[in-house]
CSV table of C-alpha atoms in Angstrom, one decimal:
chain,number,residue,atom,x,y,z
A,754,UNK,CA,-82.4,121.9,1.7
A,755,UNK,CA,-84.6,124.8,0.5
A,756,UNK,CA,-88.6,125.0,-1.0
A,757,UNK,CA,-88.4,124.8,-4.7
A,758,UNK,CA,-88.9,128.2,-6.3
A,759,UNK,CA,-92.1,126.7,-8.7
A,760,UNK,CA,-92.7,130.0,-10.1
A,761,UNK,CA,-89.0,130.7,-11.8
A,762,UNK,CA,-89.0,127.2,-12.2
A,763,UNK,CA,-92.1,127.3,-14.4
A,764,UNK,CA,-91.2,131.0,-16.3
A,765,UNK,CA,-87.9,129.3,-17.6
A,766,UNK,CA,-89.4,126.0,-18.6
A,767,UNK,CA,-92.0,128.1,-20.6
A,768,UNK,CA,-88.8,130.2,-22.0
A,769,UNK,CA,-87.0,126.9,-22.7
A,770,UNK,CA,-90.3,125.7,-24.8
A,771,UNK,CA,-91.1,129.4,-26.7
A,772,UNK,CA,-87.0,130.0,-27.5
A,773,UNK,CA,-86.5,125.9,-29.0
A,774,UNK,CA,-90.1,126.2,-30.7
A,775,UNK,CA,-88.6,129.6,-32.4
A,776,UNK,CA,-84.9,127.9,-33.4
A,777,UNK,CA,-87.0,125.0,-35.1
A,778,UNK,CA,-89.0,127.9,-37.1
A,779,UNK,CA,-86.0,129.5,-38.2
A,780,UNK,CA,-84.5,125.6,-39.2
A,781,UNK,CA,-87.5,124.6,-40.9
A,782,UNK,CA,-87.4,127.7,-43.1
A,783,UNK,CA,-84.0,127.7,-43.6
A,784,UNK,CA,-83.5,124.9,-44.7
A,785,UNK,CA,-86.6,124.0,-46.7
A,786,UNK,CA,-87.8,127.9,-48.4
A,787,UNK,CA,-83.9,129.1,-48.5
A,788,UNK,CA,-81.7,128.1,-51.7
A,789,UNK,CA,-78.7,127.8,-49.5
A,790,UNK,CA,-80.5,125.8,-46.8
A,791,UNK,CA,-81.2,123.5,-49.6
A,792,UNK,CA,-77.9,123.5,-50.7
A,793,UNK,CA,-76.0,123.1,-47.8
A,794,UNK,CA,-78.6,120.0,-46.8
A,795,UNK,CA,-77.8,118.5,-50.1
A,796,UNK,CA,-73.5,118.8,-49.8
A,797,UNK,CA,-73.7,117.0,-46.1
A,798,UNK,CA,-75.9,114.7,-47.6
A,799,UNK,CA,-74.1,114.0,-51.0
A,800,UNK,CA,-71.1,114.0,-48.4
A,801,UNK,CA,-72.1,111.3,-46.6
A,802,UNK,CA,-70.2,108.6,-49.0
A,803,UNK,CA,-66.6,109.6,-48.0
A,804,UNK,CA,-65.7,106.4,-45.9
A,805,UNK,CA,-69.2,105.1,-46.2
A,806,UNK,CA,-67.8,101.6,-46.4
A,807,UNK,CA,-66.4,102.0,-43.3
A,808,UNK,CA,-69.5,102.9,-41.4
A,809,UNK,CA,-71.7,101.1,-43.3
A,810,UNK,CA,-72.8,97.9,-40.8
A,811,UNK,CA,-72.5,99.7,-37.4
A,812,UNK,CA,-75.0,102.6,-39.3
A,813,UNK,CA,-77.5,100.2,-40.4
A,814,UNK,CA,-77.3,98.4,-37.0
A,815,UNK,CA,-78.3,101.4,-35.2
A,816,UNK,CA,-81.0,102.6,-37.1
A,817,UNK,CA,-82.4,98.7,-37.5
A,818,UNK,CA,-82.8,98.7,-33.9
A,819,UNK,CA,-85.5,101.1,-33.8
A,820,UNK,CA,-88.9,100.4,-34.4
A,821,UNK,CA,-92.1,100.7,-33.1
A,822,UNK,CA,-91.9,97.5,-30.8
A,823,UNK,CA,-88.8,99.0,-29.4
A,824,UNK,CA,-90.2,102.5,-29.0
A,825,UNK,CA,-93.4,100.8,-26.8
A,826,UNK,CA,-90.3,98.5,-24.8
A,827,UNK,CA,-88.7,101.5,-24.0
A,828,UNK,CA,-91.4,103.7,-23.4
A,829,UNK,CA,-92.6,100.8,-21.0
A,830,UNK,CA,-89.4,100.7,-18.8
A,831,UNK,CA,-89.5,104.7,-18.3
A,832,UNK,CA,-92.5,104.4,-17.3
A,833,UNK,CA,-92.0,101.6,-14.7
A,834,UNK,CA,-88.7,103.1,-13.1
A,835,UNK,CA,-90.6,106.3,-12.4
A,836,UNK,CA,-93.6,104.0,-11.0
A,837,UNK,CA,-91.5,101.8,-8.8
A,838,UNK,CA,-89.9,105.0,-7.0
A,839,UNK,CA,-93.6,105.8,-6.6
A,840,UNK,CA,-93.9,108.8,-9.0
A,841,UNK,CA,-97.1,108.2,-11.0
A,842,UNK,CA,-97.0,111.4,-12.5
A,843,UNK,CA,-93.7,111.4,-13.7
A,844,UNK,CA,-94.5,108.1,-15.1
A,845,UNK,CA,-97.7,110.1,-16.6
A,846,UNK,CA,-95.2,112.6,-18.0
A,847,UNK,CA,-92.3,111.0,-19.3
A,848,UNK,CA,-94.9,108.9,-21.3
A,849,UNK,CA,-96.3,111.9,-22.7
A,850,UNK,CA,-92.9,113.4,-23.4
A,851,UNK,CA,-91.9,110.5,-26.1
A,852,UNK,CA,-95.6,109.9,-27.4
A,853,UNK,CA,-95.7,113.8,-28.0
A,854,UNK,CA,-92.3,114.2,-29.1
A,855,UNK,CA,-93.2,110.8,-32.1
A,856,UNK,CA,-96.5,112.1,-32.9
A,857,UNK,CA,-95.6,115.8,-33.6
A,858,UNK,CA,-92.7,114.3,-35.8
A,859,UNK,CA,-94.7,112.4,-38.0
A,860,UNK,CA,-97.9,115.1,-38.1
A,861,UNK,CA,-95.1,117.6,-39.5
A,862,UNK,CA,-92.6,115.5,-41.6
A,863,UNK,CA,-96.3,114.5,-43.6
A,864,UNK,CA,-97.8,118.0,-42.9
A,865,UNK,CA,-94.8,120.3,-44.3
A,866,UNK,CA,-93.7,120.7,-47.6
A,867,UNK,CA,-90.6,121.0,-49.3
A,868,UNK,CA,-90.5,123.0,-52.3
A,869,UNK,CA,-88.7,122.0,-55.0
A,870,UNK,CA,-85.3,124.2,-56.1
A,871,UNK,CA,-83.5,122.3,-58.4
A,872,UNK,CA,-80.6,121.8,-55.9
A,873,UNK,CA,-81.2,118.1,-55.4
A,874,UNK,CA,-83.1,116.7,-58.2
A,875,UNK,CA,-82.2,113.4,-57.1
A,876,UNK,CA,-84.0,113.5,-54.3
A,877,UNK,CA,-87.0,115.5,-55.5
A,878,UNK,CA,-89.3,112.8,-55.7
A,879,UNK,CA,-88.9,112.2,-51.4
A,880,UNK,CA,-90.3,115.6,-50.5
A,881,UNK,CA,-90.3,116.6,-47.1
A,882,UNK,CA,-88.2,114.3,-44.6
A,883,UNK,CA,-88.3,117.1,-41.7
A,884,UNK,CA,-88.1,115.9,-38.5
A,885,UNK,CA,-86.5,112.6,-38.6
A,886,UNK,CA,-88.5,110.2,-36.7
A,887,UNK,CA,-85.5,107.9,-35.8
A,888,UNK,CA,-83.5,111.2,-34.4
A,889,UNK,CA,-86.8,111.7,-32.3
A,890,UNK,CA,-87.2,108.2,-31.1
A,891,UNK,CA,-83.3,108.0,-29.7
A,892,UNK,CA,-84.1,111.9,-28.3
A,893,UNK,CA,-86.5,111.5,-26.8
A,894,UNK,CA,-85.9,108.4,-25.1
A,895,UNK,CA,-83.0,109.6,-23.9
A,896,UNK,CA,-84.3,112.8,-21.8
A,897,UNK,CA,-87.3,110.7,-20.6
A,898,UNK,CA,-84.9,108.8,-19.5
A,899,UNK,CA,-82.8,111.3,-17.4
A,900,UNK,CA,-86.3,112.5,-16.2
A,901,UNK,CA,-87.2,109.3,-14.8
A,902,UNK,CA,-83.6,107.9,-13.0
A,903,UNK,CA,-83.0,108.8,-9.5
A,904,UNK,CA,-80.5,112.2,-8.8
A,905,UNK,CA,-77.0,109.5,-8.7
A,906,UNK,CA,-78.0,108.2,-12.0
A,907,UNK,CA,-78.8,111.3,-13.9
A,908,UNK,CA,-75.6,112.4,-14.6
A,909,UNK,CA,-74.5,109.5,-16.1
A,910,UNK,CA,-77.6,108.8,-18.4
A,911,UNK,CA,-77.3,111.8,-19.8
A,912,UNK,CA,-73.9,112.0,-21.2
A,913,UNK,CA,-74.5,108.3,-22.6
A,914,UNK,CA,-78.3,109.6,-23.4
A,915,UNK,CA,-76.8,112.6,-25.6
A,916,UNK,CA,-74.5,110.7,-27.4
A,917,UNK,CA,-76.3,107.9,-28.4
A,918,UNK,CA,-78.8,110.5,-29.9
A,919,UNK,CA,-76.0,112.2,-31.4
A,920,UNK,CA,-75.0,109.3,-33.1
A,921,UNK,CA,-78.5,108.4,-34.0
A,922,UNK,CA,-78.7,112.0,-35.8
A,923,UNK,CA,-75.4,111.5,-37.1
A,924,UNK,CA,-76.1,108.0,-38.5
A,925,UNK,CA,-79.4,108.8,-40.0
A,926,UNK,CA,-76.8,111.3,-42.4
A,927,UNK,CA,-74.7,108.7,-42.9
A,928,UNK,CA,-77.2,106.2,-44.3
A,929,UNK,CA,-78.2,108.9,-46.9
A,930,UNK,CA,-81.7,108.6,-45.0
A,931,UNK,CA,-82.2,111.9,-43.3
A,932,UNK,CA,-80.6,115.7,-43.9
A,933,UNK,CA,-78.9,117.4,-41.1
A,934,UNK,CA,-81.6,120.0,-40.9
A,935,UNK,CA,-84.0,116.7,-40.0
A,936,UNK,CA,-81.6,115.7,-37.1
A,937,UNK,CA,-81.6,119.2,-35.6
A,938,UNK,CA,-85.2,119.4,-35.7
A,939,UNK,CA,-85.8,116.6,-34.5
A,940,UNK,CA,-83.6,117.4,-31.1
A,941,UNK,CA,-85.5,120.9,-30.8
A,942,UNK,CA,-89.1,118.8,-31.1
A,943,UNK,CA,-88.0,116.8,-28.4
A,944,UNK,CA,-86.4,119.9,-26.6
A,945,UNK,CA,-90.3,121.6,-27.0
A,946,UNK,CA,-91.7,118.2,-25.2
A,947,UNK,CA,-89.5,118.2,-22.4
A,948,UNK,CA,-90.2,121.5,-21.2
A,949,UNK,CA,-93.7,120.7,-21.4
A,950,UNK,CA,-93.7,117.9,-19.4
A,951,UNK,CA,-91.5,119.7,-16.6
A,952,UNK,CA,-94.5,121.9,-16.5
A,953,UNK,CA,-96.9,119.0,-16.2
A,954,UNK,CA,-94.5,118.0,-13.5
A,955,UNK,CA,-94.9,121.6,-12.0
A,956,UNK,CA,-98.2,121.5,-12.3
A,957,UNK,CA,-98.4,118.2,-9.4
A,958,UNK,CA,-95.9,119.0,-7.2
A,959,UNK,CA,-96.4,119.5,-3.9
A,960,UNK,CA,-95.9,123.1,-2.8
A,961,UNK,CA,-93.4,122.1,-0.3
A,962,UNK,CA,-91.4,120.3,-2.2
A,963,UNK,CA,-87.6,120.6,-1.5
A,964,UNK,CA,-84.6,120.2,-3.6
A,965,UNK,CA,-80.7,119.7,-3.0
A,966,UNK,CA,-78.4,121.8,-5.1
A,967,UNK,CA,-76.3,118.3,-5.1
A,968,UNK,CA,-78.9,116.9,-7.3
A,969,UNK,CA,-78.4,119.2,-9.9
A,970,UNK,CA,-75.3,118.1,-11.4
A,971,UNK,CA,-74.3,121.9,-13.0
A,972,UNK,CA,-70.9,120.6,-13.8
A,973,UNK,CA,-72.2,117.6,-16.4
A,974,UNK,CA,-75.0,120.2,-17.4
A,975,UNK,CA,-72.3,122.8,-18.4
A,976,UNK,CA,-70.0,119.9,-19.9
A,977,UNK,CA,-72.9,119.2,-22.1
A,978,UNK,CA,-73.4,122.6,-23.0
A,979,UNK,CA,-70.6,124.2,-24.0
A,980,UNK,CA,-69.5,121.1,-25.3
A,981,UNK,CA,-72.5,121.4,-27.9
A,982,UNK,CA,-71.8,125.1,-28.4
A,983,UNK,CA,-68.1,124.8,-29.5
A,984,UNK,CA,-69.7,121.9,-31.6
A,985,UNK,CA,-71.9,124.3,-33.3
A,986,UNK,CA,-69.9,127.1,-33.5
A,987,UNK,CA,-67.5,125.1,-35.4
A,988,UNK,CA,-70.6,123.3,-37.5
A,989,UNK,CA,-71.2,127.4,-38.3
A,990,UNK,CA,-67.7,128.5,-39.4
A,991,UNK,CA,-67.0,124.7,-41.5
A,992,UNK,CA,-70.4,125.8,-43.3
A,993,UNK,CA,-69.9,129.5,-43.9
A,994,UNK,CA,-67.0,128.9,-45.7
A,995,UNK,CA,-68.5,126.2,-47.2
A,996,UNK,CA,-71.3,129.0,-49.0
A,997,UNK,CA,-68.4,130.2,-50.8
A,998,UNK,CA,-68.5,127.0,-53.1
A,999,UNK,CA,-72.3,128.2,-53.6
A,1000,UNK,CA,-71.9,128.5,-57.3
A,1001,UNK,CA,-71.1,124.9,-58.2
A,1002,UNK,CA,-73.6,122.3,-57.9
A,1003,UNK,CA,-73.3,119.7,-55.1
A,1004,UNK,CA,-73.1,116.9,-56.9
A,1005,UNK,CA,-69.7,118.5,-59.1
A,1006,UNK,CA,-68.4,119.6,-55.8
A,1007,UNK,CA,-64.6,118.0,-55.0
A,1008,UNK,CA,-63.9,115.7,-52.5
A,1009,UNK,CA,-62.5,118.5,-49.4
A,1010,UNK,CA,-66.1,120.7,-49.5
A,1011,UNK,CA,-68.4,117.8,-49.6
A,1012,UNK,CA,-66.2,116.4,-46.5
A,1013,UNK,CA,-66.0,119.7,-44.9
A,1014,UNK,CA,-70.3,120.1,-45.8
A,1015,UNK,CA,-70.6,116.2,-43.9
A,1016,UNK,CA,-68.3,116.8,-40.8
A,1017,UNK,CA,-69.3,120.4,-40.2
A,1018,UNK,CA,-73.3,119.0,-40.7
A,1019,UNK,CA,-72.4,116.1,-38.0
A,1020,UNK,CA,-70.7,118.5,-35.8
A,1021,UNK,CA,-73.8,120.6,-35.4
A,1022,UNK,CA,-76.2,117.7,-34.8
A,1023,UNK,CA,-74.0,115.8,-31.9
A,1024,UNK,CA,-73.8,120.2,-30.5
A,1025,UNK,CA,-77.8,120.9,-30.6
A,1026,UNK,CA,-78.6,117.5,-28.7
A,1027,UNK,CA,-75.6,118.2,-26.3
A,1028,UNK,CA,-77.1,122.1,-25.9
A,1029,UNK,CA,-81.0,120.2,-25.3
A,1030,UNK,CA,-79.5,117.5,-22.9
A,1031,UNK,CA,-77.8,119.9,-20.8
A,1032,UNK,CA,-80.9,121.8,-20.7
A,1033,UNK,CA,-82.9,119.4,-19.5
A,1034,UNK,CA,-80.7,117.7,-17.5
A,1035,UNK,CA,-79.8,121.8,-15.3
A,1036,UNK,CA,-83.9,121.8,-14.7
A,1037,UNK,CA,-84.4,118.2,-13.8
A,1038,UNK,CA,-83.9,118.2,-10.1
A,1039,UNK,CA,-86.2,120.9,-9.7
A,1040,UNK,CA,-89.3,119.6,-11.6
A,1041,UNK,CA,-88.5,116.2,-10.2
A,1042,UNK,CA,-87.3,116.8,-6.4
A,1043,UNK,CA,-85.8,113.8,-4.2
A,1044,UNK,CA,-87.9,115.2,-1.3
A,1045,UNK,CA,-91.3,115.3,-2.5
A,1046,UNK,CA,-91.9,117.4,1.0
């Protein structure tokens, strides 16, 4: 047993909030003010119907079963798991952690614009659909989640937490409702909101709080993350070689790019909420101690 070290604690939670605010910067303005962000957007999503019949019911099931009602039911449970082990103000936070994570989604997929290329004139009309609001609601569900459950359950929750969000991201590609670049910024929102709240966490813990380095689960922390970097790095080499096919519109492309431009788009969604789960899930234990001191 040992005093938590608040201090680091709170220096890499603020790193963790400046260093996922900058990647959704660079996402946003790749993918909405670049010609090849909108390109490559428009391949994983004109992709999307390889095998589409296949997919089609489990998809729509998935994204049917969020809403707003189950949003507030689920938002409702955090909230009274972290009250019933007597943690009001992680109740407080994990709250704010999904509210924030919904609200910013929806102020910036109405407040940002998409301007218009030519690359997808199809969808021209929709505008802006950066971040997806149903990639945000399985998110950020899912790390509130791991942020409420006691140390034995964390582990668990957030390998099932990550890939249900993953599919979510995944699905909301595969229903031609959302781009990949949505997905990932949805993930980094939620990433933003979890460091926050670790700091509100911070911010009422006792300074003698004590933690147990067997609560903080490194080995499930580093599965997640290297697992999610091998994801992406392999998301990055299936679309660089995809630029090469640059020159031909997306909709004229052959079957094998538009497949590679789908899978290679998936892969990097399931990697970014893999890389944010295994974030959150290596600080947990010190922003939420067993021994409250």
């Amino acid at each position: 047993m040992r005093v938590t070290p608040r201090g680091g604690t709170a220096v890499w939670l603020v790193l963790l909030a400046l260093v996922q605010t900058a990647a959704f910067i660079v996402v946003w303005r790749f993918a909405l003010y670049t010609d090849v962000g909108q390109w490559i957007d428009t391949v994983a999503l004109t992709g999307n119907r390889i095998g589409r019949d296949h997919i089609e019911d489990p998809v729509d099931r998935i994204l049917n079963a969020m809403s707003v009602v189950s949003l507030l039911a689920a938002t409702v449970t955090i909230g009274f798991i972290a009250l019933i082990r007597g943690r009001v103000a992680l109740a407080v936070a994990a709250t704010l952690l999904i509210a924030g994570a919904n609200v910013t989604t929806q102020l910036l997929k109405y407040g940002l614009a998409r301007p218009d290329y030519g690359i997808d004139p199809e969808r021209a009309y929709v505008g802006n659909s950066l971040p997806s609001g149903h990639t945000t609601v399985a998110a950020s569900v899912a790390v509130a989640l791991v942020l409420v459950l006691p140390p034995k359950g964390r582990a668990f929750a957030a390998v099932v937490g990550a890939a249900y969000a993953a599919v979510a991201g995944v699905a909301t590609l595969s229903a031609g409702w959302h781009r990949p670049s949505d997905a990932v910024a949805a993930f980094l929102v939620v990433g933003v909101w979890a460091a926050l709240a670790g700091l509100l966490l911070l911010i009422t813990q006792r300074e003698q709080a004590k933690v147990s380095s067997a609560d903080a689960h490194r080995g499930v922390a580093l599965l997640l993350g290297l697992g999610g970097l091998l994801a992406i790095a392999g998301c990055a080499l299936a679309l660089s070689w995809l630029v090469g096919q640059r020159t031909t519109a997306p909709a004229e492309l052959p079957r094998h790019p538009l497949f590679v431009g789908y899978a290679g788009s998936a892969a990097g969604i399931a990697g970014t909420m893999g890389v944010v789960m295994a974030l959150a899930l290596s600080a947990v234990h010190r922003i939420v101690p067993r021994h409250k001191g």
